[in-house]
Every structure is written in C-alpha cells, then in structure tokens.
Amino acid sequence: MKLRIQGNVLRLRLTQKEVACLHDHNLVESAIQFPSGRAFRYVLVSSSEASEVSADYDGDSIRVAVPRAVVISWAQSTEVAIDGPGKGWGY
C-alpha cells in the first residue's frame, strides 16, 4: 500500500492483492521505519460500524476506516478507487 499526502489530500493506493486482503481480513497496514527506531504507520480498516469513509490521526499513525459494504463492493468490482466525503479525500 502506498501513501500520498499533498496539501489536504490523502491517497492510499492498493494493489488488487491488498484489496482482497482488506476484504478477507478487514485490515491492510504499512509503515515506514526511521533510523531513530520510530515508525509511522498507515492503516486501512474495513468496519461494519463505519457509516462513511473516515480518517483519523493518532500519534504516529493514520487510520482510515471504510464501511464494510463499500469494501465488499470494491473487492467484487473492477473499480480502482473509492472516495471519502468532501474535498481532499482519495483512496
């Protein structure tokens, strides 16, 4: 999974294999390790409790939640992207 942040736009790029993993295991996670030993993580989760795509920042990680129904539809389609609410979101 690749993370891109430009201005107020957050994009996560997934392979088909990662979309399948999200569908099957409800989670895809990646991280960048720094020489200091700290890591920055970004996580995409499939959530039956989420009503829309949302993102949150907590300490050293970004967590993006996607409604389970959206993930199921995404995994069974040829779509390459889903969008979150409002301007500035792209997944």
Short mmCIF file of C-alpha atoms in Angstrom, two decimals:
data_model
loop_
_atom_site.label_atom_id
_atom_site.label_comp_id
_atom_site.label_asym_id
_atom_site.label_seq_id
_atom_site.Cartn_x
_atom_site.Cartn_y
_atom_site.Cartn_z
CA MET A 1 0.00 0.00 0.00
CA LYS A 2 1.32 3.41 -0.93
CA LEU A 3 0.52 6.63 0.91
CA ARG A 4 0.44 10.02 -0.76
CA ILE A 5 -0.23 13.28 1.03
CA GLN A 6 -0.34 16.52 -0.90
CA GLY A 7 -1.85 19.58 0.72
CA ASN A 8 -5.16 18.47 2.19
CA VAL A 9 -5.41 15.35 0.02
CA LEU A 10 -4.75 11.87 1.39
CA ARG A 11 -4.44 8.96 -1.03
CA LEU A 12 -3.83 5.31 -0.38
CA ARG A 13 -3.00 3.19 -3.40
CA LEU A 14 -3.65 -0.53 -3.04
CA THR A 15 -2.84 -3.47 -5.24
CA GLN A 16 -5.60 -5.96 -6.10
CA LYS A 17 -3.99 -8.35 -3.62
CA GLU A 18 -4.23 -5.72 -0.85
CA VAL A 19 -7.89 -5.04 -1.68
CA ALA A 20 -8.50 -8.80 -1.37
CA CYS A 21 -6.65 -8.80 1.98
CA LEU A 22 -8.80 -5.90 3.19
CA HIS A 23 -11.89 -7.85 2.16
CA ASP A 24 -10.74 -11.12 3.75
CA HIS A 25 -9.00 -9.83 6.89
CA ASN A 26 -10.55 -6.36 7.39
CA LEU A 27 -7.12 -4.71 7.59
CA VAL A 28 -4.19 -3.57 5.46
CA GLU A 29 -1.27 -1.91 7.20
CA SER A 30 2.05 -0.44 6.18
CA ALA A 31 4.78 1.54 7.90
CA ILE A 32 7.96 3.47 7.30
CA GLN A 33 10.78 2.87 9.76
CA PHE A 34 13.11 5.72 10.69
CA PRO A 35 16.75 5.37 11.80
CA SER A 36 15.73 6.54 15.31
CA GLY A 37 13.70 3.35 15.68
CA ARG A 38 10.35 5.12 15.42
CA ALA A 39 7.83 4.19 12.77
CA PHE A 40 4.98 5.98 11.01
CA ARG A 41 2.08 3.62 10.29
CA TYR A 42 -0.86 3.90 7.98
CA VAL A 43 -3.76 1.52 8.31
CA LEU A 44 -6.85 0.88 6.21
CA VAL A 45 -9.63 -0.99 8.02
CA SER A 46 -12.94 -2.43 6.91
CA SER A 47 -15.54 -1.59 9.55
CA SER A 48 -19.16 -2.68 9.85
CA GLU A 49 -19.63 0.25 12.25
CA ALA A 50 -18.41 2.95 9.83
CA SER A 51 -21.15 4.83 8.00
CA GLU A 52 -18.73 6.59 5.62
CA VAL A 53 -15.05 6.67 4.75
CA SER A 54 -13.20 8.49 7.50
CA ALA A 55 -9.63 9.15 8.57
CA ASP A 56 -8.05 9.88 11.92
CA TYR A 57 -4.53 10.74 13.02
CA ASP A 58 -3.28 9.41 16.35
CA GLY A 59 0.31 9.84 17.39
CA ASP A 60 2.42 8.06 14.83
CA SER A 61 -0.33 6.66 12.63
CA ILE A 62 -3.14 7.42 10.22
CA ARG A 63 -6.18 5.15 10.37
CA VAL A 64 -8.67 5.15 7.50
CA ALA A 65 -11.96 3.33 8.08
CA VAL A 66 -14.13 2.17 5.19
CA PRO A 67 -17.66 0.80 5.60
CA ARG A 68 -17.71 -2.98 5.21
CA ALA A 69 -20.35 -2.78 2.45
CA VAL A 70 -18.08 -0.47 0.43
CA VAL A 71 -15.14 -2.88 0.82
CA ILE A 72 -17.25 -5.84 -0.32
CA SER A 73 -18.47 -3.94 -3.36
CA TRP A 74 -14.94 -2.68 -4.11
CA ALA A 75 -13.40 -6.15 -3.90
CA GLN A 76 -16.00 -7.60 -6.27
CA SER A 77 -15.69 -4.86 -8.88
CA THR A 78 -13.10 -3.57 -11.31
CA GLU A 79 -13.07 -0.17 -9.59
CA VAL A 80 -9.61 1.08 -8.78
CA ALA A 81 -10.60 3.84 -6.36
CA ILE A 82 -13.11 4.84 -3.74
CA ASP A 83 -13.66 8.35 -2.43
CA GLY A 84 -14.23 9.70 1.02
CA PRO A 85 -16.54 12.54 1.94
CA GLY A 86 -15.80 16.07 0.85
CA LYS A 87 -12.89 17.59 -0.96
CA GLY A 88 -9.44 16.34 -0.22
CA TRP A 89 -10.03 12.60 0.07
CA GLY A 90 -8.95 9.91 -2.32
CA TYR A 91 -8.30 6.26 -1.58
#
